[in-house]
CSV table of C-alpha atoms and ligand atoms in Angstrom, one decimal:
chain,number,residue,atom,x,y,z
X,1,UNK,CA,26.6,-19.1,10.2
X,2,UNK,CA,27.5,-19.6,6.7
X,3,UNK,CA,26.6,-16.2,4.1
X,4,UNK,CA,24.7,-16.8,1.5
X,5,UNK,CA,26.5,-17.3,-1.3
X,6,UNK,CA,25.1,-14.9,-3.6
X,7,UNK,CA,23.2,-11.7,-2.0
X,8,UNK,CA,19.3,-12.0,-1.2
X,9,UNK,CA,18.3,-8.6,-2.1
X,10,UNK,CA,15.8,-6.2,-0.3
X,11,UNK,CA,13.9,-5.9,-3.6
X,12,UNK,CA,15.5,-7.0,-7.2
X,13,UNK,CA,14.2,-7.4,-10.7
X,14,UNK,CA,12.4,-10.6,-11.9
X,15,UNK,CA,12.5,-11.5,-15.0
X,16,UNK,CA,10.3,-14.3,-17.1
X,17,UNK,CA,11.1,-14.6,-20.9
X,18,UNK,CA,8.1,-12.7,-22.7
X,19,UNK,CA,10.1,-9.6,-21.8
X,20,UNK,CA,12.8,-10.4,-23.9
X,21,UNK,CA,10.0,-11.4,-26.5
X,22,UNK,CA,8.8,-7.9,-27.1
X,23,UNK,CA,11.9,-6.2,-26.9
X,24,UNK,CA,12.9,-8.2,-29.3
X,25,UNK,CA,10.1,-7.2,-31.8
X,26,UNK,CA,11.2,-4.0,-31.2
X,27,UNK,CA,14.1,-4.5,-32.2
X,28,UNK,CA,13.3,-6.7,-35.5
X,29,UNK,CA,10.9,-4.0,-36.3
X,30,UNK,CA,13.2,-0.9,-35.6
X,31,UNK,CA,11.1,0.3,-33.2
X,32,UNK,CA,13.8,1.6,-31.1
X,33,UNK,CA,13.0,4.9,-30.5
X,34,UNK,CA,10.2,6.5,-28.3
X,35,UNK,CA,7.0,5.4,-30.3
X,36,UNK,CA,5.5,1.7,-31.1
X,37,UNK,CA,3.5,-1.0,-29.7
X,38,UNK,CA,5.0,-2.1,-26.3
X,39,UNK,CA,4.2,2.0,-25.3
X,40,UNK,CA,1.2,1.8,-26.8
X,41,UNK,CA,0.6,-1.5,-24.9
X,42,UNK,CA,1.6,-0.5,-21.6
X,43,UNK,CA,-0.3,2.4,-21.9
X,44,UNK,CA,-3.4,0.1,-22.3
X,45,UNK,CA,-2.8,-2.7,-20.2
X,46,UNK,CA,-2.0,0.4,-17.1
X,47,UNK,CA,-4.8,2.2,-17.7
X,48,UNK,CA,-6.9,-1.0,-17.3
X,49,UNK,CA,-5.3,-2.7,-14.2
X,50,UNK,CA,-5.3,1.0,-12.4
X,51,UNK,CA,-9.0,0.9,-13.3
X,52,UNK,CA,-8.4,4.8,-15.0
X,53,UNK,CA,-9.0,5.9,-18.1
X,54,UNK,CA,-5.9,7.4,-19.6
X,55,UNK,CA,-1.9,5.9,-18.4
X,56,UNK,CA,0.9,8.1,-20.2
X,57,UNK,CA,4.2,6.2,-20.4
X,58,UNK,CA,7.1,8.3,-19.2
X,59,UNK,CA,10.8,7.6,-18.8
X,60,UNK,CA,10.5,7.2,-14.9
X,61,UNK,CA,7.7,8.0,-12.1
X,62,UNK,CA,10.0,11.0,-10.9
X,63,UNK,CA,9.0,12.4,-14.4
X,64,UNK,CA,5.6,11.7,-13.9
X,65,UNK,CA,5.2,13.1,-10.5
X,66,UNK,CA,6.5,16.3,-11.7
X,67,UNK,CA,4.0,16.3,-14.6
X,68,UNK,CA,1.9,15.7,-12.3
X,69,UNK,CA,2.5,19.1,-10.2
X,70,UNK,CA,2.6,20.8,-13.7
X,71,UNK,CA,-1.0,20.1,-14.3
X,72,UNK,CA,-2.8,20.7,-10.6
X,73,UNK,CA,-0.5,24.0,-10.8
X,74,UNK,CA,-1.9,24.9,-13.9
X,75,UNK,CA,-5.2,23.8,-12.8
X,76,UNK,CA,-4.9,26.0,-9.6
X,77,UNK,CA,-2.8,28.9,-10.4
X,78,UNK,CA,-2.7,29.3,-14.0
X,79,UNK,CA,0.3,28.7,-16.6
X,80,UNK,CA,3.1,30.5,-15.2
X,81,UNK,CA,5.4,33.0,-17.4
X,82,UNK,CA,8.8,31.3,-19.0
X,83,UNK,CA,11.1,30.3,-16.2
X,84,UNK,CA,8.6,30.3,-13.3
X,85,UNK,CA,7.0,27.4,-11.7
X,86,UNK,CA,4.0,25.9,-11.7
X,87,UNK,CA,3.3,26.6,-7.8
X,88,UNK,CA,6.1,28.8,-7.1
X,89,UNK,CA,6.5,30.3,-3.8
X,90,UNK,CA,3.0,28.1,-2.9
X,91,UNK,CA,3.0,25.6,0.4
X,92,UNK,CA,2.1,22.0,-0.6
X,93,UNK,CA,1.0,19.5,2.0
X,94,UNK,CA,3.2,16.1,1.4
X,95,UNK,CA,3.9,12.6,3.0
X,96,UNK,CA,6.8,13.0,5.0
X,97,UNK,CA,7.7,9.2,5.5
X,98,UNK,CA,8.1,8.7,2.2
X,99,UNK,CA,11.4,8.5,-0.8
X,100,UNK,CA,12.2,12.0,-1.7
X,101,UNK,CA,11.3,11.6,-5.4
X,102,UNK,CA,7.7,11.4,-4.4
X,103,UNK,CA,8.2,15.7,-3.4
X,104,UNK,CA,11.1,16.9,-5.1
X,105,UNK,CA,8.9,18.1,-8.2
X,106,UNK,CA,7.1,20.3,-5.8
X,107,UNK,CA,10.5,22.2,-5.7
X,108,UNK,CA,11.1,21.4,-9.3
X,109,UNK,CA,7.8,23.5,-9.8
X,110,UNK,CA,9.2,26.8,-6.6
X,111,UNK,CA,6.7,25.0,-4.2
X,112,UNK,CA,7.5,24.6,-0.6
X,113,UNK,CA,6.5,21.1,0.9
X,114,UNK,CA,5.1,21.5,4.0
X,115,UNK,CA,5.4,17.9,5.7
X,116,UNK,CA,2.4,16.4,7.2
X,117,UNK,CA,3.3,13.5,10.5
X,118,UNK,CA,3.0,10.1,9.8
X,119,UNK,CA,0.3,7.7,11.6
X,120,UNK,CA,1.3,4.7,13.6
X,121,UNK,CA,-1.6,2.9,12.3
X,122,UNK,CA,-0.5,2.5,8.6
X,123,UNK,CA,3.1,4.4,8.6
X,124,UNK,CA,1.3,6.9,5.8
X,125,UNK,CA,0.2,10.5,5.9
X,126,UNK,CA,-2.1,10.4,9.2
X,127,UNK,CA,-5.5,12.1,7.9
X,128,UNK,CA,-5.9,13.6,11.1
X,129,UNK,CA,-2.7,15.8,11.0
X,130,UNK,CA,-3.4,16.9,7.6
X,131,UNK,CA,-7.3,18.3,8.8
X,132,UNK,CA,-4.6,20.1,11.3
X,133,UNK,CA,-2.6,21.4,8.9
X,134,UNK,CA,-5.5,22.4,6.8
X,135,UNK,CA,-6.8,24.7,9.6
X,136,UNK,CA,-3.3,26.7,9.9
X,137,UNK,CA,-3.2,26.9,6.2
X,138,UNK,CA,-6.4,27.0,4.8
X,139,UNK,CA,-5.3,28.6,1.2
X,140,UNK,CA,-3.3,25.3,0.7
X,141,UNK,CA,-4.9,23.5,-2.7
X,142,UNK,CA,-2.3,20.7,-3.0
X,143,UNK,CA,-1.6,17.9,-1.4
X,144,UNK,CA,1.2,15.0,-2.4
X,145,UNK,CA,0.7,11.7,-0.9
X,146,UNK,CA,2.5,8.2,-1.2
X,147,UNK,CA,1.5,4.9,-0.1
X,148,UNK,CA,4.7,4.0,2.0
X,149,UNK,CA,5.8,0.0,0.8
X,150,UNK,CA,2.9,-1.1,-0.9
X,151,UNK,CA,0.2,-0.7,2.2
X,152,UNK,CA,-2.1,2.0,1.7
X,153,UNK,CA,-3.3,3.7,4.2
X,154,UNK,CA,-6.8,6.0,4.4
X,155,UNK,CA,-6.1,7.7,1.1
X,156,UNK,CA,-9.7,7.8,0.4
X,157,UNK,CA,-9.9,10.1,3.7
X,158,UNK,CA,-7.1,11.9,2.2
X,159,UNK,CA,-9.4,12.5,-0.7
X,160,UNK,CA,-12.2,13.5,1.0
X,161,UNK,CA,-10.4,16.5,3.0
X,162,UNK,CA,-8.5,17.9,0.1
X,163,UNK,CA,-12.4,18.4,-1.7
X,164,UNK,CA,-13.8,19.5,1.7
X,165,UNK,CA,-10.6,21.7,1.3
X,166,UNK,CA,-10.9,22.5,-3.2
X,167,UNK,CA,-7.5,21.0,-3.1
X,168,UNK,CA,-6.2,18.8,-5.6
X,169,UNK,CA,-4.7,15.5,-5.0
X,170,UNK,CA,-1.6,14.0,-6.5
X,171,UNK,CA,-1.1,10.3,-5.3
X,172,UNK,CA,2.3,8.7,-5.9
X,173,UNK,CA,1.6,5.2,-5.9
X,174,UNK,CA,5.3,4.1,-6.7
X,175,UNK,CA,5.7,1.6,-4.2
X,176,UNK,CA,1.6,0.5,-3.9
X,177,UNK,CA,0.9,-0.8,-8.1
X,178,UNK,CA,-1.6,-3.2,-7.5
X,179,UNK,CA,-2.6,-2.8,-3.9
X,180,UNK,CA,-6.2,-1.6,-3.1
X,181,UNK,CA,-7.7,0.7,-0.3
X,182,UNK,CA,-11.4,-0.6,-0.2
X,183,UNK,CA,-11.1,-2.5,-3.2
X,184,UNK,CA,-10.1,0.2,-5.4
X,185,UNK,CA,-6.5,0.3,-7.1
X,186,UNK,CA,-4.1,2.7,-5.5
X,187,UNK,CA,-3.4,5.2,-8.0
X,188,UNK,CA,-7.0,5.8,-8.9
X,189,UNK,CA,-7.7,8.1,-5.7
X,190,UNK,CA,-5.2,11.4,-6.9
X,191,UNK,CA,-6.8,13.6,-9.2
X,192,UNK,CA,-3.1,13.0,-10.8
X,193,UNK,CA,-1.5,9.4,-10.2
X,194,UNK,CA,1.8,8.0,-10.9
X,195,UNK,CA,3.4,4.5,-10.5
X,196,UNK,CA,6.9,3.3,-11.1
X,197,UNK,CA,8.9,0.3,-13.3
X,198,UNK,CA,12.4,1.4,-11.2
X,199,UNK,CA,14.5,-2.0,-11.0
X,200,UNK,CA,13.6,-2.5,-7.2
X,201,UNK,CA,9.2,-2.2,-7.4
X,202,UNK,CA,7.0,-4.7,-8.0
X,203,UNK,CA,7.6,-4.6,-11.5
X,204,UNK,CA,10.0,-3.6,-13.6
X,205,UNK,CA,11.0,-2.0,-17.1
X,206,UNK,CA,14.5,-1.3,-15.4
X,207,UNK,CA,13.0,2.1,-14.9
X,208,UNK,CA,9.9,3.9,-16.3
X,209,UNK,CA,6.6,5.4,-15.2
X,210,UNK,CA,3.3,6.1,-15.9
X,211,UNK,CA,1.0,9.3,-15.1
X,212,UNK,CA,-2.5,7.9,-14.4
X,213,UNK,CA,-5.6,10.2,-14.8
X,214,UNK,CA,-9.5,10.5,-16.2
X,215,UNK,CA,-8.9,13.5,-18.6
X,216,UNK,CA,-8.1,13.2,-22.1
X,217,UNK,CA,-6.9,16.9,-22.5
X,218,UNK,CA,-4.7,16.3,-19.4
X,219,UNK,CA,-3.5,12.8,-21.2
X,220,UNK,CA,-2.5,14.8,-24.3
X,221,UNK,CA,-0.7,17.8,-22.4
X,222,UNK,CA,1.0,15.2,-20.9
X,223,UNK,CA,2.4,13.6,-24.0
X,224,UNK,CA,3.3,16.6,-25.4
X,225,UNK,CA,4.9,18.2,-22.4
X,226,UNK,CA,7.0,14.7,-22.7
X,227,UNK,CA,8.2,14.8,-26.0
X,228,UNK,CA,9.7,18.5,-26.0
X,229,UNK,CA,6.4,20.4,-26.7
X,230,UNK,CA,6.3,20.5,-30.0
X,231,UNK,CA,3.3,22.5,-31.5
X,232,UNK,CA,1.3,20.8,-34.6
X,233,UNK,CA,3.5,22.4,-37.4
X,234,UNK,CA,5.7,21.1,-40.4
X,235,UNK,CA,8.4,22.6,-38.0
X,236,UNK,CA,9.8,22.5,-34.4
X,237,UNK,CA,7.2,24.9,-33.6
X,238,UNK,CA,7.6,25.2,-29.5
X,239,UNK,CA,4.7,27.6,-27.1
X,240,UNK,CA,6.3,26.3,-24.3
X,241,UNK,CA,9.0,24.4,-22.0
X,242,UNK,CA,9.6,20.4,-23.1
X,243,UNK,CA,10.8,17.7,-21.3
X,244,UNK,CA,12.1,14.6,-23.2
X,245,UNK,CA,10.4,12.2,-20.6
X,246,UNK,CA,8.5,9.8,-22.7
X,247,UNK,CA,9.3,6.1,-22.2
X,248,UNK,CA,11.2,4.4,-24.6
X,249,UNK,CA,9.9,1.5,-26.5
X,250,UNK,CA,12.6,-0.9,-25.6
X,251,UNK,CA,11.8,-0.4,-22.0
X,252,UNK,CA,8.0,-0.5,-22.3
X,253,UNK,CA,8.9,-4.2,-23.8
X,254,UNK,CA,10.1,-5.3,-20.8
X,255,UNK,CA,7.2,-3.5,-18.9
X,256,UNK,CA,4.6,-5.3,-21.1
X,257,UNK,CA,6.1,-8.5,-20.1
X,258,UNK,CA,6.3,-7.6,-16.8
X,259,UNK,CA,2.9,-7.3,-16.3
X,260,UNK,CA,1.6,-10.6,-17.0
X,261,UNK,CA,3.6,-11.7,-13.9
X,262,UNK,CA,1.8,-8.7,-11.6
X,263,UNK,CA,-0.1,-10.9,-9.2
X,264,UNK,CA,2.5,-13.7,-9.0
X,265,UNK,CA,4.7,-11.1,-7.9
X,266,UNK,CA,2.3,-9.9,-5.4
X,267,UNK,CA,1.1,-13.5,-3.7
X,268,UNK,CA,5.0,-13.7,-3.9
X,269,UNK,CA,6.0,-11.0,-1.9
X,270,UNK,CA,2.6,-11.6,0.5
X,271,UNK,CA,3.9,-15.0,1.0
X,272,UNK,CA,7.5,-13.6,2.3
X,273,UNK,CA,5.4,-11.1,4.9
X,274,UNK,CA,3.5,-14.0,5.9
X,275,UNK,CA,6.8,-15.9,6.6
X,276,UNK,CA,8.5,-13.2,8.9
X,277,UNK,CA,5.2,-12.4,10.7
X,278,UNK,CA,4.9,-16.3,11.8
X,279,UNK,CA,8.8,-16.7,12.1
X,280,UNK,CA,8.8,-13.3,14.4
X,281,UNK,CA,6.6,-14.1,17.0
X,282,UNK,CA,6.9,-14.0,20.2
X,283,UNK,CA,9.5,-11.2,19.5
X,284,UNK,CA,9.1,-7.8,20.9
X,285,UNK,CA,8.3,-6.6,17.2
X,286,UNK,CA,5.7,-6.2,14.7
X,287,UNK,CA,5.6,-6.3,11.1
X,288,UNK,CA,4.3,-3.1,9.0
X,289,UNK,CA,1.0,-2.6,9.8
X,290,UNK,CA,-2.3,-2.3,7.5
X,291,UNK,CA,-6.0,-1.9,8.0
X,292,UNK,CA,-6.9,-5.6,6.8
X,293,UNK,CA,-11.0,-4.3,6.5
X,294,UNK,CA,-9.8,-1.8,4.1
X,295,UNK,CA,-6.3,-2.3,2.6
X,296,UNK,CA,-5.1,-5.2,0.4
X,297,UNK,CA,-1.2,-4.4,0.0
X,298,UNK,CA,0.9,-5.6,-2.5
X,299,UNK,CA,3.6,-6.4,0.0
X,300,UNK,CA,6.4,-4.8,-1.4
X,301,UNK,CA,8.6,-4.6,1.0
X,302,UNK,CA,8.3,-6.4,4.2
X,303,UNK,CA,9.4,-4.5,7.5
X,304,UNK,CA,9.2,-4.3,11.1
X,305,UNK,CA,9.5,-2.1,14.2
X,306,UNK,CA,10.8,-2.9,17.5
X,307,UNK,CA,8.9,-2.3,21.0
X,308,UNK,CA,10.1,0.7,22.9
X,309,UNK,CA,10.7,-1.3,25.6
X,310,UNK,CA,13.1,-4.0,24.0
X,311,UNK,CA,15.3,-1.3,22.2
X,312,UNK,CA,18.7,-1.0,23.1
X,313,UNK,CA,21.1,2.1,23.0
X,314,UNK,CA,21.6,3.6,19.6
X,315,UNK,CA,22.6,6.9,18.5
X,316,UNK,CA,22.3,8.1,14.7
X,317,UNK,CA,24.2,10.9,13.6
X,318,UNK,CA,23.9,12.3,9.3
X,319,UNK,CA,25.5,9.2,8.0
X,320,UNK,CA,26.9,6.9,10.8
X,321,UNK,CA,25.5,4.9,13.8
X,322,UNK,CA,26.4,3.5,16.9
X,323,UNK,CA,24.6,0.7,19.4
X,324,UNK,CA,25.1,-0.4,22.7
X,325,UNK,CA,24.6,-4.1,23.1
X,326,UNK,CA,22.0,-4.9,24.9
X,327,UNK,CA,20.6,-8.2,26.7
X,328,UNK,CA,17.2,-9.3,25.4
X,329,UNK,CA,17.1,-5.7,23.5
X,330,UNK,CA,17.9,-4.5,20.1
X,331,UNK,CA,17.8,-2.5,17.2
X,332,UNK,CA,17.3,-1.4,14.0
X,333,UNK,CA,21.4,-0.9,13.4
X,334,UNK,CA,22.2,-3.9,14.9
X,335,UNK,CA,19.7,-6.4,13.2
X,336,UNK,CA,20.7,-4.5,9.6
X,337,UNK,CA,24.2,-5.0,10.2
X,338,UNK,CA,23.7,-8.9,11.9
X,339,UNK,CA,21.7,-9.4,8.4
X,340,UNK,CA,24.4,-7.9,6.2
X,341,UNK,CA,26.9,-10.1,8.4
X,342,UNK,CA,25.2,-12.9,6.0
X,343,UNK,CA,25.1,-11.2,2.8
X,344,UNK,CA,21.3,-10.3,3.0
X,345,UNK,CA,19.9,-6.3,2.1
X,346,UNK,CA,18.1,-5.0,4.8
X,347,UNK,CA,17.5,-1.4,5.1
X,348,UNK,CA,16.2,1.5,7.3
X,349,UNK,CA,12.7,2.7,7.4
X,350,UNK,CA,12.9,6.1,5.0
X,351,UNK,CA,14.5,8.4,6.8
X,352,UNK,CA,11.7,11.2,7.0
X,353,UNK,CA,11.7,14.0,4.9
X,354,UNK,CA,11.8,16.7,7.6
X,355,UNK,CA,15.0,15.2,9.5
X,356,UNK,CA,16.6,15.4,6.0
X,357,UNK,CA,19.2,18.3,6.0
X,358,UNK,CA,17.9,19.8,2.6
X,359,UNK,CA,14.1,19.9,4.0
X,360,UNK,CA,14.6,20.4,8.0
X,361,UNK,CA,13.8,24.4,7.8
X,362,UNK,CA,10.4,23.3,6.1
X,363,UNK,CA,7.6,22.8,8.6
X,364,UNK,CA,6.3,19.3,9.4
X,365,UNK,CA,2.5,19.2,11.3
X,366,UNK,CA,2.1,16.8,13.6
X,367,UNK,CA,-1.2,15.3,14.6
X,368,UNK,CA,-2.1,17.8,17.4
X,369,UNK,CA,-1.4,21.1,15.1
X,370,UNK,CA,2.2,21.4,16.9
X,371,UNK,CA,5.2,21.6,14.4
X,372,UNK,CA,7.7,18.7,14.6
X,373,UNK,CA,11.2,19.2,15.9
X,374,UNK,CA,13.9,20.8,13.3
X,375,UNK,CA,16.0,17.8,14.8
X,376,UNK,CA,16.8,14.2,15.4
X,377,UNK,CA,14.7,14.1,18.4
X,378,UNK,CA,11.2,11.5,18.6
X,379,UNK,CA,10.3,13.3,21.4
X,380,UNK,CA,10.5,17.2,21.9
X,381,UNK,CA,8.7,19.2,24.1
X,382,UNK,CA,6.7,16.2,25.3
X,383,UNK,CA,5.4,15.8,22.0
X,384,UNK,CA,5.6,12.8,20.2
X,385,UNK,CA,7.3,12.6,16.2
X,386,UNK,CA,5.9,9.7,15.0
X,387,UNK,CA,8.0,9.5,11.6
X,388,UNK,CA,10.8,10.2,13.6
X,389,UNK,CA,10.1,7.5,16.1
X,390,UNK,CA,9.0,5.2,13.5
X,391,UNK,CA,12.4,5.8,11.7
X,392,UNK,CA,14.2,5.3,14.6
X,393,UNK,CA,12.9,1.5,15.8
X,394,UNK,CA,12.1,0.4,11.9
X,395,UNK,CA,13.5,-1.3,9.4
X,396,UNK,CA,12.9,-3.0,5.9
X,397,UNK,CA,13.3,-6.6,5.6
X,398,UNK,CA,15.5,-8.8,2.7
X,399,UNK,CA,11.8,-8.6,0.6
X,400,UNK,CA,13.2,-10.7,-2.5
X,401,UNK,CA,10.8,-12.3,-4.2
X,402,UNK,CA,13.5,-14.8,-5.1
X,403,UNK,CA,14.6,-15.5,-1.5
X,404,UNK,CA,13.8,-19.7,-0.9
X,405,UNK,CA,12.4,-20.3,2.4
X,406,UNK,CA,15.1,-21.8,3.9
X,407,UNK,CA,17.2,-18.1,3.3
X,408,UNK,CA,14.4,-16.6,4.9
X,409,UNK,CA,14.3,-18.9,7.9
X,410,UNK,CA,18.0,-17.9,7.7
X,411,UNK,CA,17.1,-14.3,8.3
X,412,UNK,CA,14.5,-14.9,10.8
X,413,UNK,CA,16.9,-16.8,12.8
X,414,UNK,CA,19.6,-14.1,12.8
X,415,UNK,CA,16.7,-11.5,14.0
X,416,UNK,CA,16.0,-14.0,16.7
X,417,UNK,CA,19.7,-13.7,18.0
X,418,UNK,CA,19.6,-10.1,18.0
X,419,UNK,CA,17.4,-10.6,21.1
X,420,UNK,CA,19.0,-12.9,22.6
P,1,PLP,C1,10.6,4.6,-6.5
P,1,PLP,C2,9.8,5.7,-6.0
P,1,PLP,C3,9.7,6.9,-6.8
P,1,PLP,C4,10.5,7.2,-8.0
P,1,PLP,O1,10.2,6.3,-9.0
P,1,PLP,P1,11.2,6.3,-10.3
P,1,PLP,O2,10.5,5.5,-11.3
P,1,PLP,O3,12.5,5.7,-9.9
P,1,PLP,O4,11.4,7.7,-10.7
P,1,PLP,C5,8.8,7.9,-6.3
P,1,PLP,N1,8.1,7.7,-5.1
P,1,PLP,C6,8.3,6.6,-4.4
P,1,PLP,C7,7.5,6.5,-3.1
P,1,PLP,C8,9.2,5.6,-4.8
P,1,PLP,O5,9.3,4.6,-4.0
């Protein structure tokens, strides 16, 4: 089969013309610094497709998630002395199938993530192993979670436990702007949201974020925090640690424009999961799953995951693999590497945070209360890792919202071989 000429991406930027429009008044107008109207725009239009009050532009969603853990630590514990962190040396509950950005400013802040198991059912934080983990731990009073590729799982659940619990909630809706959970926008559940412009989301500023919430005082701590903490004085007055994390007004250009082209981007990207679920079937695979009484996902990125029983031989080791070719069998390694064979970006399912060397001596609480294997292993002790497993028969799809049918059919074809 022929490559495509030019690479169909997993996830790449969009662009329309308006973008270029407002950057370009921000450029005519000097505005080139990090104040004026695109950031005071996309803090508007944010606040009001989230459905929240306040949106505070910042220069990435890392930056807001760790703003985030500033203000529940705050909130929980206090403001910690010069040099300390916000929820130093405290346990905090987090997805564990999930980009490491979404818990890295738990450690930013001392914390120590404590990983709660994924379910099968919606490849998030399963609710149930999280009551679990609140029963070992019951002084825990934050919780982290992400909505894994734009399908959101029970985060109202979620909600519900960490008050039955007086925890807060930080949601990191990165991946999810746009999708609902019982028709409410994700990034309106945490008691801190953030969502993210990065060049490979649904929308893009080329990077940026937002921090989403209901309280002005938090909003305004939040701004300042961004913008190095400067007190109101005729000097650089400082009472505490600054970040420079505030967006820059060139970006939020680009992010204003952006949004007008929000939903096309979503029936887009619905129309390629609609593809490869028709295209697939009769495989032994099935695409990412979502509760379709509850969730409306913004179909990010499309994925699958193989049947046990039509998985080949594959062994993973930190950075290589290795399959055995199978009749009628498969997987993951050798369908990414038969869709790379035609210059398409496929991808594995997020490795999960507590097989990742830097995390695997933090505990990971599985669905039954036992703790997950410090290891490679799906299956350990007779108990079942469902990230683990998960990781091990997934992958993400070329999700392009640029990809023409016929590439797709392309693509579907090749994952048909695999099988063969
Ligand atoms: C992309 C992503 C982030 C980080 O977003 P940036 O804007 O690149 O900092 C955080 N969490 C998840 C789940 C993501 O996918």
């Amino acid at each position: 089969m022929q490559p495509f000429e030019n690479k169909v991406w997993l996830a790449s930027p969009t662009m329309h013309g308006n973008e270029m429009k407002y950057v370009t008044e921000a450029y005519e107008t000097n505005w080139m610094s990090t104040v004026g109207a695109n950031i005071n725009e996309v803090e508007k239009v944010a606040a009001e497709k989230a459905g929240v009050k306040y949106a505070v532009a910042l220069s990435c969603c890392t930056a807001a998630l760790h703003l985030c853990v500033k203000l529940a630590g705050e909130r929980l514990y206090g403001k910690p002395a010069i040099g300390h962190g916000a929820v130093e040396g405290k346990r905090v509950f987090c997805s564990d199938m999930t980009f490491d950005a979404t818990l890295n400013p738990v450690v930013y802040e001392g914390g120590i993530p404590v990983f709660i198991d994924t379910e099968y059912d919606s490849w998030n934080m399963d609710p149930v192993a999280l009551e679990k983990a609140f029963e070992m731990y019951p002084e825990v009073k934050l919780v982290v979670s992400a909505e894994l590729y734009g399908f959101p799982g029970d985060i109202k659940r979620i909600k519900e436990i960490c008050e039955k619990h007086g925890a807060l909630l930080i949601e990191d809706a990165a991946e999810a702007m746009g999708a609902t959970w019982d028709g409410e926008q994700c990034g309106t559940f945490g008691d801190y949201s953030a969502i993210s412009y990065n060049g490979n989301k649904i929308i893009t500023g080329s990077s940026g974020g937002c921090l989403l919430t209901n309280n002005i005082e938090d909003a305004n701590r939040v701004r300042k925090w961004s913008t190095q903490a400067r007190e109101n004085a005729p000097w650089y007055q400082h009472e505490e640690v600054g970040y420079n994390y505030r967006m820059s007004n060139v970006i939020a250009g680009v992010i204003r424009g952006q949004y007008e082209y929000l939903e096309e981007h979503i029936a887009q990207k619905k129309a390629v999961y609609e593809r490869y679920k028709e295209g697939l079937k009769g495989l032994p695979v099935r695409m990412n799953p979502f509760d379709a009484d509850r969730a409306v996902p913004n179909y990010w990125l499309s994925a699958l995951i193989i049947d046990e029983d039509a998985m080949c031989k594959q062994v993973r080791g930190e950075t290589e693999a290795l399959y055995i070719k199978e009749a009628s069998k498969s997987c993951p390694t050798e369908i990414l590497e038969a869709i790379s064979g035609i210059n398409a970006e496929g991808r594995p399912v997020w490795k999960p945070m507590h097989m990742q060397p830097m995390y695997r001596m933090h505990e990971c609480i599985g669905r039954d209360g036992s703790m997950r294997a410090k290891t490679n292993a799906y299956i350990a002790g007779g108990v079942e890792d469902i990230g683990a497993d998960i990781f091990r028969r997934g992958l993400c799809l070329p999700s392009d919202n640029k990809m023409t049918v016929e590439q797709q059919n392309l693509v579907i074809e090749i994952i048909r071989g695999c099988f063969e």
